[in-house]
Short mmCIF file of C-alpha atoms in Angstrom, two decimals:
data_model
loop_
_atom_site.label_atom_id
_atom_site.label_comp_id
_atom_site.label_asym_id
_atom_site.label_seq_id
_atom_site.Cartn_x
_atom_site.Cartn_y
_atom_site.Cartn_z
CA MET A 1 20.46 -72.85 155.52
CA GLY A 2 18.69 -76.30 155.92
CA GLY A 3 21.12 -79.75 155.28
CA TYR A 4 21.85 -80.58 151.93
CA LYS A 5 19.22 -82.56 150.02
CA TYR A 6 22.15 -84.97 148.71
CA MET A 7 24.48 -86.44 151.25
CA ARG A 8 27.53 -88.60 150.14
CA GLN A 9 29.74 -91.04 152.31
CA ILE A 10 32.58 -89.82 150.76
CA LYS A 11 33.32 -86.20 151.24
CA ARG A 12 33.98 -83.44 149.05
CA LYS A 13 36.91 -82.01 149.14
CA VAL A 14 37.86 -78.13 149.71
CA VAL A 15 40.59 -75.66 148.81
CA ILE A 16 40.92 -72.35 150.14
CA ALA A 17 42.77 -69.83 148.87
CA ASP A 18 43.97 -66.45 149.81
CA ASP A 19 46.92 -64.73 150.92
CA GLU A 20 44.75 -62.78 154.39
CA GLN A 21 45.69 -65.56 157.33
CA ARG A 22 42.75 -63.91 159.37
CA SER A 23 40.56 -65.11 155.83
CA CYS A 24 41.81 -68.90 155.91
CA LYS A 25 40.91 -69.05 159.31
CA LEU A 26 37.83 -67.52 159.19
CA LEU A 27 36.85 -69.48 156.55
CA GLU A 28 37.23 -73.08 158.38
CA SER A 29 35.69 -72.09 161.24
CA LEU A 30 32.75 -70.47 160.49
CA ILE A 31 30.76 -73.65 159.43
CA ASP A 32 30.87 -77.06 160.85
CA TRP A 33 32.45 -79.06 157.62
CA GLU A 34 32.31 -82.29 158.87
CA GLN A 35 28.28 -82.29 159.46
CA ARG A 36 28.30 -80.67 156.03
CA ASN A 37 30.02 -84.12 155.12
CA MET A 38 32.71 -82.02 153.78
CA GLU A 39 36.72 -81.78 154.94
CA ILE A 40 39.21 -78.29 154.30
CA ALA A 41 41.83 -80.63 151.87
CA GLY A 42 44.31 -78.00 151.77
CA VAL A 43 44.86 -73.88 152.12
CA ALA A 44 46.76 -72.12 149.89
CA ARG A 45 48.25 -68.62 150.76
CA ASP A 46 49.46 -67.65 147.55
CA GLY A 47 48.14 -68.65 143.68
CA PHE A 48 50.28 -70.86 142.52
CA GLU A 49 50.44 -73.13 145.29
CA ALA A 50 46.63 -73.67 144.92
CA LEU A 51 46.60 -74.67 140.89
CA ARG A 52 49.61 -76.94 142.50
CA MET A 53 47.38 -78.27 145.57
CA CYS A 54 44.39 -78.74 142.94
CA GLU A 55 45.58 -80.46 140.59
CA LYS A 56 46.96 -82.65 143.61
CA ILE A 57 44.20 -82.59 145.83
CA ARG A 58 41.39 -82.48 142.46
CA PRO A 59 38.93 -81.11 145.13
CA ASP A 60 35.28 -80.66 144.32
CA PHE A 61 35.30 -76.87 145.47
CA LEU A 62 38.12 -74.07 145.57
CA ILE A 63 36.96 -71.41 147.42
CA THR A 64 39.45 -68.66 146.58
CA ASP A 65 40.26 -64.10 146.71
CA ILE A 66 39.85 -62.75 143.39
CA ARG A 67 43.30 -60.74 144.63
CA MET A 68 46.64 -62.78 145.22
CA PRO A 69 50.21 -62.53 144.45
CA GLY A 70 52.41 -64.42 142.24
CA LEU A 71 49.17 -66.58 140.30
CA SER A 72 45.85 -63.64 140.69
CA GLY A 73 43.15 -65.39 141.99
CA LEU A 74 41.49 -64.82 138.22
CA GLU A 75 44.26 -66.41 136.67
CA LEU A 76 44.05 -69.20 138.70
CA ILE A 77 39.70 -69.44 138.39
CA GLN A 78 41.34 -69.25 134.21
CA ARG A 79 44.23 -72.21 134.56
CA ILE A 80 41.43 -74.07 137.09
CA HIS A 81 38.44 -74.38 134.14
CA GLN A 82 40.83 -75.32 132.14
CA LEU A 83 42.36 -78.14 134.03
CA ILE A 84 39.95 -78.88 136.30
CA PRO A 85 36.35 -78.00 134.96
CA SER A 86 34.25 -79.59 137.62
CA VAL A 87 36.23 -77.48 140.48
CA LYS A 88 33.31 -75.72 141.75
CA VAL A 89 34.13 -72.59 142.05
CA ILE A 90 33.43 -69.40 144.98
CA ILE A 91 35.13 -66.22 145.07
CA ILE A 92 35.11 -64.18 147.70
CA THR A 93 36.22 -60.85 146.88
CA GLY A 94 36.08 -56.70 148.70
CA TYR A 95 33.48 -54.21 147.41
CA SER A 96 35.70 -52.62 144.78
CA GLN A 97 37.14 -55.51 142.96
CA PHE A 98 34.13 -56.12 140.49
CA GLU A 99 36.37 -54.52 137.77
CA TYR A 100 38.16 -57.95 138.40
CA ALA A 101 35.69 -60.58 139.37
CA HIS A 102 32.70 -59.69 136.35
CA GLN A 103 35.42 -61.04 134.08
CA ALA A 104 35.83 -64.76 136.24
CA LEU A 105 32.01 -65.32 135.25
CA ARG A 106 33.55 -66.62 131.66
CA PHE A 107 34.70 -69.34 133.62
CA GLY A 108 31.60 -71.05 135.65
CA VAL A 109 32.45 -69.73 139.31
CA ILE A 110 29.24 -70.48 141.46
CA ASP A 111 28.66 -67.12 143.76
CA TYR A 112 30.38 -64.53 144.41
CA LEU A 113 31.05 -63.36 148.92
CA LEU A 114 31.95 -60.35 150.30
CA LYS A 115 34.53 -60.43 152.62
CA PRO A 116 33.54 -60.04 155.74
CA ILE A 117 32.00 -63.44 154.96
CA LYS A 118 28.57 -64.04 156.04
CA LYS A 119 28.01 -68.18 157.43
CA GLU A 120 25.03 -68.09 155.60
CA GLU A 121 26.01 -66.78 152.23
CA LEU A 122 28.49 -69.67 152.23
CA LEU A 123 26.40 -72.19 153.08
CA ALA A 124 23.71 -71.22 150.15
CA ALA A 125 27.02 -70.86 147.61
CA LEU A 126 28.18 -74.44 148.99
CA GLU A 127 24.71 -75.83 148.78
CA LYS A 128 24.08 -74.42 145.24
CA GLY A 129 27.61 -75.98 144.09
CA GLU A 130 26.43 -79.74 146.02
CA ASP A 131 23.34 -79.13 143.58
CA THR A 132 25.03 -79.05 140.42
CA ILE A 133 27.68 -81.91 141.47
CA HIS A 134 24.71 -84.07 142.58
CA GLN A 135 22.62 -83.10 138.55
CA THR A 136 25.87 -84.03 136.88
CA GLU A 137 26.25 -87.10 138.90
CA ALA A 138 22.10 -88.29 137.89
CA GLN A 139 22.59 -87.21 133.91
CA LYS A 140 25.83 -89.48 134.02
CA THR A 141 23.94 -91.92 135.60
CA GLY A 142 21.26 -91.52 133.49
CA ARG A 143 18.83 -91.18 136.49
CA GLU A 144 15.68 -88.80 135.44
CA THR A 145 13.49 -87.51 138.78
CA VAL A 146 10.13 -86.05 138.51
CA THR A 147 10.26 -84.54 141.69
CA LEU A 148 9.24 -81.05 143.69
CA LYS A 149 11.62 -79.36 141.19
CA SER A 150 10.87 -80.66 138.72
CA MET A 151 7.02 -79.19 139.10
CA GLN A 152 8.35 -75.89 139.58
CA ASN A 153 10.41 -76.03 136.10
CA PHE A 154 7.24 -76.41 134.95
CA LYS A 155 5.13 -73.93 137.02
CA GLY A 156 8.41 -71.97 135.82
CA ASN A 157 7.52 -72.70 132.15
CA LEU A 158 3.87 -71.51 132.44
CA LEU A 159 4.78 -67.99 134.74
CA ALA A 160 7.54 -67.68 131.68
CA ALA A 161 4.53 -68.18 128.49
CA ILE A 162 2.45 -66.04 130.80
CA ILE A 163 4.89 -63.54 130.47
CA ARG A 164 5.47 -63.18 127.05
CA GLU A 165 3.41 -61.40 124.49
CA GLN A 166 1.25 -64.26 123.22
CA SER A 167 -2.93 -63.97 122.48
CA CYS A 168 -4.94 -64.78 125.41
CA MET A 169 -5.95 -67.74 123.63
CA ASN A 170 -2.41 -68.78 123.51
CA LYS A 171 -1.65 -68.04 127.05
CA ARG A 172 -5.09 -70.12 128.10
CA GLU A 173 -4.25 -73.06 125.57
CA PHE A 174 -1.35 -73.86 127.40
CA ARG A 175 -1.72 -73.22 130.48
CA LYS A 176 -4.78 -76.11 130.18
CA THR A 177 -1.94 -78.13 128.59
CA ILE A 178 0.36 -77.20 131.98
CA LEU A 179 -1.96 -77.83 134.13
CA ASP A 180 -3.52 -80.79 133.12
CA GLU A 181 -1.18 -82.76 131.32
CA TYR A 182 1.57 -82.47 133.67
CA HIS A 183 -0.67 -82.55 137.10
CA VAL A 184 0.69 -79.67 137.58
CA SER A 185 -1.68 -78.15 140.56
CA PHE A 186 -1.35 -74.68 143.49
CA SER A 187 -2.10 -75.72 146.62
CA GLU A 188 -3.66 -72.47 147.93
CA GLU A 189 -5.91 -70.07 146.54
CA TYR A 190 -4.71 -67.04 146.38
CA TRP A 191 -1.41 -65.73 144.11
CA GLN A 192 1.25 -62.66 144.16
CA MET A 193 3.08 -61.24 141.01
CA MET A 194 6.49 -59.70 141.71
CA GLN A 195 8.74 -58.16 138.60
CA ILE A 196 12.39 -57.41 139.66
CA GLU A 197 13.96 -55.29 137.16
CA ILE A 198 17.81 -55.08 136.64
CA ILE A 199 19.47 -52.69 134.80
CA LEU A 200 23.17 -52.31 134.52
CA ASN A 201 25.87 -50.36 133.76
CA GLY A 202 26.40 -50.49 129.67
CA GLU A 203 29.66 -51.63 129.79
CA GLU A 204 29.62 -54.17 132.68
CA ASN A 205 26.60 -55.62 130.95
CA THR A 206 27.45 -59.03 129.66
CA LEU A 207 25.59 -61.83 129.17
CA SER A 208 27.72 -63.75 131.71
CA VAL A 209 27.02 -60.72 133.77
CA GLN A 210 23.22 -60.69 133.06
CA ASP A 211 22.73 -64.87 133.92
CA TYR A 212 24.20 -64.31 137.18
CA LEU A 213 22.69 -61.18 138.53
CA GLU A 214 19.42 -63.41 137.69
CA ARG A 215 20.71 -66.53 139.54
CA LYS A 216 21.75 -64.10 142.40
CA MET A 217 18.84 -62.22 141.87
CA LYS A 218 16.41 -65.58 142.81
CA ASP A 219 18.37 -66.94 144.93
CA ILE A 220 18.14 -63.79 147.68
CA VAL A 221 13.71 -63.91 147.20
CA LEU A 222 14.03 -67.50 147.67
CA GLU A 223 16.33 -66.95 150.82
CA GLU A 224 13.83 -64.74 152.53
CA LEU A 225 11.37 -65.10 151.15
CA GLY A 226 11.04 -69.45 151.33
CA ARG A 227 10.42 -69.62 154.69
CA GLU A 228 7.17 -68.07 154.70
CA ASN A 229 3.94 -70.55 154.11
CA VAL A 230 4.28 -69.70 149.81
CA GLU A 231 5.13 -71.67 147.35
CA ILE A 232 8.01 -69.61 145.25
CA VAL A 233 8.02 -69.31 140.96
CA THR A 234 10.56 -67.92 139.60
CA ALA A 235 11.44 -66.98 136.08
CA ALA A 236 13.73 -64.91 133.90
CA GLU A 237 13.01 -62.76 131.10
CA ASN A 238 14.42 -60.02 129.18
CA GLY A 239 16.81 -58.70 131.90
CA ASN A 240 13.32 -58.74 134.58
CA ILE A 241 13.01 -61.83 137.61
CA PHE A 242 9.56 -62.37 137.86
CA ILE A 243 8.59 -64.40 141.15
CA LEU A 244 4.78 -66.20 141.31
CA LEU A 245 3.62 -66.22 145.18
CA ASN A 246 1.03 -69.25 145.78
CA GLY A 247 -0.79 -69.25 149.07
CA SER A 248 -3.29 -68.03 151.86
CA ARG A 249 -4.72 -65.19 151.68
CA ASP A 250 -3.01 -64.49 155.28
CA ALA A 251 0.00 -65.90 154.21
CA LEU A 252 0.19 -63.51 150.94
CA ASP A 253 -0.39 -60.71 153.70
CA HIS A 254 2.48 -61.92 156.48
CA ILE A 255 4.69 -62.01 153.69
CA LYS A 256 4.33 -58.25 152.87
CA LYS A 257 6.57 -57.78 155.84
CA LYS A 258 9.50 -58.96 154.58
CA PHE A 259 10.12 -57.12 151.25
CA PRO A 260 11.76 -54.24 153.18
CA GLU A 261 14.13 -56.80 153.78
CA LEU A 262 14.19 -58.78 150.53
CA ARG A 263 15.52 -54.34 149.65
CA SER A 264 18.12 -54.58 151.84
CA ASP A 265 19.49 -57.76 150.33
CA LEU A 266 19.46 -56.52 146.80
CA LEU A 267 21.61 -53.46 147.77
CA PHE A 268 23.58 -55.39 149.14
CA VAL A 269 24.37 -56.66 145.87
CA ASN A 270 24.68 -53.53 144.53
CA GLU A 271 27.43 -53.27 146.95
CA LEU A 272 29.25 -55.42 144.80
CA PHE A 273 28.31 -54.46 141.20
CA ARG A 274 28.38 -50.35 142.53
CA LYS A 275 26.43 -49.77 139.18
CA ILE A 276 23.28 -51.85 139.18
CA ILE A 277 19.58 -50.17 139.56
CA PHE A 278 16.50 -52.23 140.27
CA THR A 279 13.26 -52.22 140.76
CA ILE A 280 10.54 -54.31 142.64
CA GLY A 281 7.10 -54.03 141.17
CA ILE A 282 4.29 -56.02 143.41
CA SER A 283 1.02 -56.55 141.90
CA SER A 284 -2.47 -57.05 144.24
CA VAL A 285 -3.23 -60.29 145.01
CA ILE A 286 -5.90 -62.48 142.88
CA HIS A 287 -8.34 -65.35 143.63
CA ASP A 288 -8.36 -66.81 139.65
CA PHE A 289 -5.85 -67.87 138.32
CA ASP A 290 -7.12 -66.74 135.03
CA GLN A 291 -6.26 -63.29 136.44
CA ILE A 292 -3.05 -63.64 135.97
CA ASP A 293 -2.57 -61.36 133.50
CA GLN A 294 -3.97 -58.87 135.40
CA CYS A 295 -1.34 -59.06 137.60
CA VAL A 296 1.66 -59.29 135.15
CA GLU A 297 0.21 -55.58 133.88
CA GLU A 298 0.39 -54.89 137.94
CA CYS A 299 3.58 -55.47 138.20
CA ARG A 300 4.60 -54.08 134.44
CA THR A 301 2.51 -50.08 135.65
CA CYS A 302 4.39 -50.61 138.94
CA LEU A 303 8.05 -50.58 137.18
CA SER A 304 6.68 -47.73 135.15
CA TYR A 305 6.42 -45.44 137.99
CA LYS A 306 9.41 -45.61 138.94
CA ILE A 307 9.87 -42.39 137.27
CA VAL A 308 8.27 -40.65 140.04
CA ALA A 309 9.14 -43.26 143.33
CA GLY A 310 12.98 -42.92 142.11
CA LYS A 311 15.39 -45.60 141.81
CA ASN A 312 16.22 -49.43 144.28
CA LYS A 313 12.62 -48.88 145.41
CA ILE A 314 9.80 -51.62 145.53
CA ILE A 315 6.63 -50.11 144.85
CA ARG A 316 3.08 -51.60 145.20
CA TYR A 317 0.86 -51.37 142.51
CA SER A 318 -2.18 -50.68 145.34
CA GLU A 319 0.35 -47.43 146.37
CA ILE A 320 0.09 -46.07 143.15
CA PRO A 321 -2.23 -42.76 142.78
CA VAL A 322 -4.60 -42.91 140.45
CA GLY A 323 -3.95 -41.04 137.48
CA LYS A 324 -5.88 -37.53 137.49
CA PHE A 325 -4.61 -35.76 134.36
CA GLN A 326 -4.20 -36.01 130.41
CA THR A 327 -1.03 -35.30 128.30
CA ASP A 328 -2.70 -32.47 126.65
CA PHE A 329 -2.97 -30.91 130.10
CA PHE A 330 0.98 -30.89 129.84
CA VAL A 331 1.32 -30.95 125.87
CA ASP A 332 -1.53 -28.55 125.43
CA GLU A 333 -1.80 -26.03 122.34
CA ALA A 334 0.50 -22.75 123.84
CA PHE A 335 3.41 -25.43 124.74
CA LYS A 336 2.84 -26.30 121.42
CA LYS A 337 3.36 -22.58 119.69
CA ILE A 338 6.05 -22.09 121.00
CA PHE A 339 7.90 -24.99 121.23
CA MET A 340 7.68 -25.05 117.54
CA GLU A 341 8.30 -21.76 116.25
CA SER A 342 11.77 -22.38 118.91
CA ILE A 343 11.92 -25.26 116.82
CA ALA A 344 11.83 -23.71 113.57
CA ASN A 345 14.25 -20.93 114.40
CA ALA A 346 16.51 -23.10 115.98
CA ASP A 347 16.49 -21.89 119.19
CA ILE A 348 18.30 -23.70 121.70
CA GLN A 349 17.54 -22.06 124.24
CA GLY A 350 14.17 -21.77 123.37
CA ILE A 351 14.10 -25.22 123.42
CA THR A 352 15.75 -25.41 126.73
CA GLU A 353 13.44 -23.05 128.82
CA LYS A 354 9.98 -24.68 127.13
CA LEU A 355 11.22 -28.48 128.37
CA GLU A 356 12.36 -26.68 132.02
CA GLU A 357 8.92 -25.30 132.42
CA LEU A 358 7.49 -28.57 131.67
CA ASN A 359 9.53 -30.24 134.28
CA VAL A 360 8.41 -28.02 136.35
CA LYS A 361 5.11 -28.41 136.03
CA VAL A 362 5.27 -32.56 136.11
CA TYR A 363 7.28 -32.55 139.00
CA GLN A 364 4.77 -30.65 140.34
CA TYR A 365 1.60 -32.18 139.62
CA SER A 366 3.57 -35.98 140.14
CA LYS A 367 1.15 -36.79 143.84
CA HIS A 368 -1.25 -37.35 140.97
CA LEU A 369 0.84 -38.65 138.23
CA ASP A 370 0.65 -42.28 137.59
CA GLY A 371 4.01 -43.24 135.15
CA GLN A 372 2.86 -43.95 132.05
CA ILE A 373 1.12 -40.35 132.17
CA VAL A 374 4.74 -38.90 132.75
CA PHE A 375 5.56 -41.33 129.32
CA GLU A 376 2.76 -40.07 127.58
CA ILE A 377 4.20 -36.80 128.30
CA TYR A 378 8.37 -37.91 127.04
CA GLN A 379 6.79 -40.07 124.58
CA SER A 380 4.97 -36.71 122.90
CA VAL A 381 7.56 -34.35 123.15
CA VAL A 382 9.82 -36.41 121.25
CA ARG A 383 7.26 -36.24 118.32
CA LEU A 384 6.25 -33.24 118.41
CA PHE A 385 9.77 -31.93 118.09
CA PHE A 386 10.67 -34.52 115.42
CA SER A 387 8.11 -33.03 113.52
CA GLY A 388 9.32 -30.15 113.40
CA ILE A 389 12.10 -30.57 112.43
CA GLN A 390 11.68 -32.05 109.37
CA ILE A 391 11.76 -29.00 108.05
CA PHE A 392 15.30 -29.29 108.22
CA ASN A 393 15.64 -31.99 106.17
CA LEU A 394 18.47 -33.66 108.25
CA GLN A 395 20.09 -37.05 106.95
CA ASP A 396 21.91 -38.03 110.47
CA TYR A 397 20.54 -38.04 113.90
CA GLY A 398 23.44 -40.64 114.97
CA GLU A 399 22.87 -41.50 118.60
CA TYR A 400 19.61 -39.81 119.08
CA SER A 401 17.01 -40.80 116.22
CA GLN A 402 13.46 -40.61 117.07
CA ASP A 403 13.36 -44.60 118.02
CA ASN A 404 16.71 -44.34 120.47
CA ILE A 405 14.98 -41.20 122.41
CA LEU A 406 11.52 -43.13 122.91
CA LEU A 407 13.39 -45.69 124.00
CA GLN A 408 15.24 -43.78 127.23
CA ILE A 409 12.22 -43.53 129.12
CA ASP A 410 12.48 -46.65 129.81
CA TYR A 411 15.97 -46.19 131.97
CA MET A 412 15.09 -42.67 133.75
CA TYR A 413 14.28 -43.12 137.17
CA SER A 414 13.54 -39.07 137.99
CA ILE A 415 11.17 -36.93 136.10
CA SER A 416 14.32 -34.34 136.17
CA ALA A 417 16.77 -36.78 134.44
CA ALA A 418 13.62 -37.44 131.73
CA PHE A 419 13.72 -33.55 130.48
CA GLY A 420 17.16 -33.14 131.11
CA TYR A 421 18.03 -36.03 129.07
CA LEU A 422 15.24 -34.82 126.02
CA SER A 423 16.78 -30.80 126.78
CA ASP A 424 20.98 -32.38 125.46
CA ALA A 425 19.39 -34.03 122.86
CA PHE A 426 17.32 -31.67 120.75
CA ALA A 427 20.12 -28.90 121.87
CA CYS A 428 22.56 -31.61 120.04
CA LEU A 429 20.03 -32.25 117.35
CA LEU A 430 19.56 -28.76 116.41
CA ARG A 431 22.93 -27.49 116.30
CA GLN A 432 23.26 -30.21 113.47
CA CYS A 433 20.63 -28.11 112.29
CA ARG A 434 22.25 -24.76 112.48
CA GLU A 435 24.75 -26.33 110.66
CA GLU A 436 23.07 -28.27 108.10
CA THR A 437 21.23 -24.93 106.84
CA GLU A 438 24.32 -22.84 106.97
CA LYS A 439 25.90 -26.07 104.56
CA GLN A 440 23.24 -25.14 102.72
CA SER A 441 23.16 -21.59 102.16
CA THR A 442 26.58 -21.78 101.60
CA ARG A 443 26.31 -24.51 98.94
CA PRO A 444 26.36 -22.71 95.91
CA ILE A 445 29.58 -20.16 96.64
CA ARG A 446 31.41 -24.29 97.74
CA MET A 447 30.13 -25.35 94.32
CA ALA A 448 31.03 -21.66 92.72
CA LYS A 449 34.81 -21.79 93.90
CA LEU A 450 35.04 -25.36 93.48
CA TYR A 451 34.29 -24.72 89.47
CA ILE A 452 36.73 -21.98 89.11
CA SER A 453 39.57 -23.78 91.18
CA GLU A 454 39.21 -26.45 88.36
CA HIS A 455 38.60 -24.24 85.53
CA TYR A 456 40.58 -21.19 86.29
CA ARG A 457 42.97 -21.13 83.07
CA GLU A 458 40.01 -20.89 80.94
CA GLN A 459 37.81 -18.29 79.61
CA ILE A 460 35.11 -18.79 82.46
CA THR A 461 32.22 -15.90 83.15
CA LEU A 462 29.93 -14.94 85.51
CA GLU A 463 27.35 -16.51 83.40
CA SER A 464 29.38 -20.13 82.44
CA VAL A 465 29.72 -20.69 86.25
CA ALA A 466 25.81 -19.65 87.24
CA GLY A 467 25.11 -21.92 84.52
CA PHE A 468 27.22 -24.93 86.90
CA ILE A 469 25.65 -23.71 89.69
CA GLY A 470 21.46 -24.06 87.86
CA LEU A 471 21.72 -19.92 89.78
CA ASN A 472 20.45 -16.86 88.09
CA GLU A 473 23.39 -14.97 87.50
CA THR A 474 22.63 -11.51 89.24
CA TYR A 475 21.33 -13.40 92.48
CA LEU A 476 24.46 -15.19 92.07
CA SER A 477 26.32 -12.48 92.11
CA THR A 478 24.63 -10.93 94.94
CA VAL A 479 24.90 -14.23 97.85
CA PHE A 480 28.59 -13.71 96.15
CA LYS A 481 29.78 -11.09 97.38
CA LYS A 482 28.00 -10.73 100.18
CA GLN A 483 29.70 -14.27 101.56
CA VAL A 484 32.84 -13.95 100.09
CA GLY A 485 33.14 -10.52 100.40
CA LYS A 486 34.04 -9.65 96.77
CA SER A 487 32.99 -10.28 92.99
CA LEU A 488 32.98 -13.66 91.95
CA VAL A 489 35.20 -11.25 88.88
CA ASP A 490 37.84 -10.18 91.52
CA TYR A 491 37.55 -13.97 93.02
CA LEU A 492 38.55 -15.62 90.09
CA THR A 493 41.24 -13.38 89.35
CA SER A 494 42.46 -13.61 93.10
CA ILE A 495 43.32 -17.29 92.38
CA ARG A 496 44.78 -16.69 88.65
CA ILE A 497 47.42 -13.72 90.19
CA ARG A 498 48.09 -16.79 92.81
CA HIS A 499 49.00 -18.95 90.58
CA ALA A 500 50.89 -16.94 88.61
CA LYS A 501 52.95 -16.24 91.29
CA GLU A 502 53.58 -19.75 91.45
CA LEU A 503 54.85 -20.25 87.89
CA LEU A 504 57.08 -16.81 88.05
CA VAL A 505 59.18 -17.80 90.49
CA ASP A 506 60.85 -20.45 87.91
CA ASP A 507 62.01 -18.51 85.52
CA LYS A 508 61.61 -20.46 82.29
CA LYS A 509 58.88 -19.39 80.74
CA SER A 510 57.98 -16.21 79.81
CA ILE A 511 55.57 -13.95 81.24
CA GLY A 512 53.63 -13.98 77.95
CA GLU A 513 53.16 -17.91 78.23
CA ILE A 514 52.37 -18.14 82.43
CA ALA A 515 49.74 -15.51 81.51
CA CYS A 516 47.86 -17.91 78.83
CA GLU A 517 48.62 -20.77 81.73
CA VAL A 518 46.15 -18.83 84.25
CA GLY A 519 43.59 -17.73 81.91
CA PHE A 520 44.35 -13.78 80.38
CA ASN A 521 44.64 -13.71 76.76
CA ASP A 522 46.57 -10.29 77.24
CA ALA A 523 49.74 -10.18 78.16
CA LYS A 524 49.51 -6.76 78.83
CA TYR A 525 46.63 -6.43 80.32
CA PHE A 526 47.89 -9.68 82.62
CA THR A 527 50.42 -7.83 83.99
CA LYS A 528 48.15 -4.63 84.82
CA ARG A 529 46.35 -6.58 87.15
CA PHE A 530 49.19 -8.81 88.38
CA LYS A 531 50.45 -5.17 89.20
CA LYS A 532 47.26 -3.96 90.85
CA TYR A 533 46.97 -7.18 93.32
CA THR A 534 50.40 -7.65 94.14
CA GLY A 535 51.90 -3.84 93.95
CA VAL A 536 54.98 -4.83 91.90
CA SER A 537 54.67 -6.19 87.76
CA PRO A 538 54.94 -9.96 87.11
CA ASN A 539 58.63 -9.38 85.92
CA GLU A 540 59.95 -7.40 89.21
CA TYR A 541 58.16 -9.91 90.99
CA ARG A 542 60.47 -12.83 89.65
CA LYS A 543 63.39 -10.68 90.51
CA LEU A 544 62.14 -10.29 94.10
CA PHE A 545 61.25 -14.00 94.75
CA GLY A 546 62.94 -15.62 91.27
#
């Protein structure tokens, strides 16, 4: 890393906070602070001491461990952010402590450095902070500089516009505007595009973490590739980093050797974040800037191939095989017939077996498939399933709606993971279908029971219950006995007897009154039915339990 672009007569003050003496000594000796026009203004061994030191010294930089005794590094950063927001904070942390570190992103930290600290990374973090200080000072003084950095910003805007979904005409007009009005030009005649997709665990996928990752990824690209004889333009869009490389043909051919090192650096970041997954897509080289849309599409094709190549890989467009098969080779008529029959029967095992067969077949031919055809097979199966499941009239799909399942393919890094996910999702939905079918088949019985519970005191009959539900009397009688195990009339009598038993406990009412209250007009008939169901007469029951 070279020297700072903006050197000052007044030295920048740095405070170091770490409870490990060895770490403090390492930071003090790792670089020549004098040469960097900086000085170590204080070294603190705990958070409270660091806070007092910062309040007194008002440093430009604070380099702090995230975990310390007393006031933790996280609490220290929060207090500093409130009291002295101009301080540029650099965090040093262990591999397993990102659960603490990612919270500090809200407080504007410059960078995270993993122990053991590397000289190059510390210098890069300090220079990043120095640039931020300079930009703040320039804004305060009203100075505006049209510099090489400004030109890079214009080119970055151009690249972002190319990436966004616009018509070709709009893109070309925008390019012409940027190139002509702002006198933006590229020094060389060849271009190549890279796209880095970053996927982070949902629990940690906050805007602050995304912003930090985008900055970190750009820094890594510039650090690894910036030493080569190429111009680098970057843009961030929807969690992706796009890098446009401009140089001679020889320079772009030579830079290929740096790609494995770039991947190693990203894997090193993964040690901090643990749950990050990335894919690097690299387009072919073009000789005409009007073909830049082709580079964007090639990068997207590279990213779709991750389902075959796996996670954390570099995927070059030139290395993706030309697809030799169409979707219907895999999802053929024989597959559709058995698959749809399994759906109609809510046969979870049948669906699982067909998906496993499909998984094996796709994997066997994967050397002859591009990522897009795997996506199309996945989408075809999903649409086929939801076409078949309509017969169940399922109302709530929950997290397994068709649109949501289709979106999940973007997060799959293996063929088996994709079809395994479908197997789990379809099994869950078919279980819901079974439950819904059972509910529908038992609905008349549930309605009959509800009607009886509300009207058992009245003179209800099989005919009146069937009329309420809207079913044929004979059909209701047959279905009711099959599902409940007794006739509807017997069920009605059992309900009446149960309520009578509750009333008999209290001797204030006569047997005749109780008989009337539970729906029997004849006390003798009530006594006869009661004895048949309980084995004792109403009077005997009252003596036993009253």
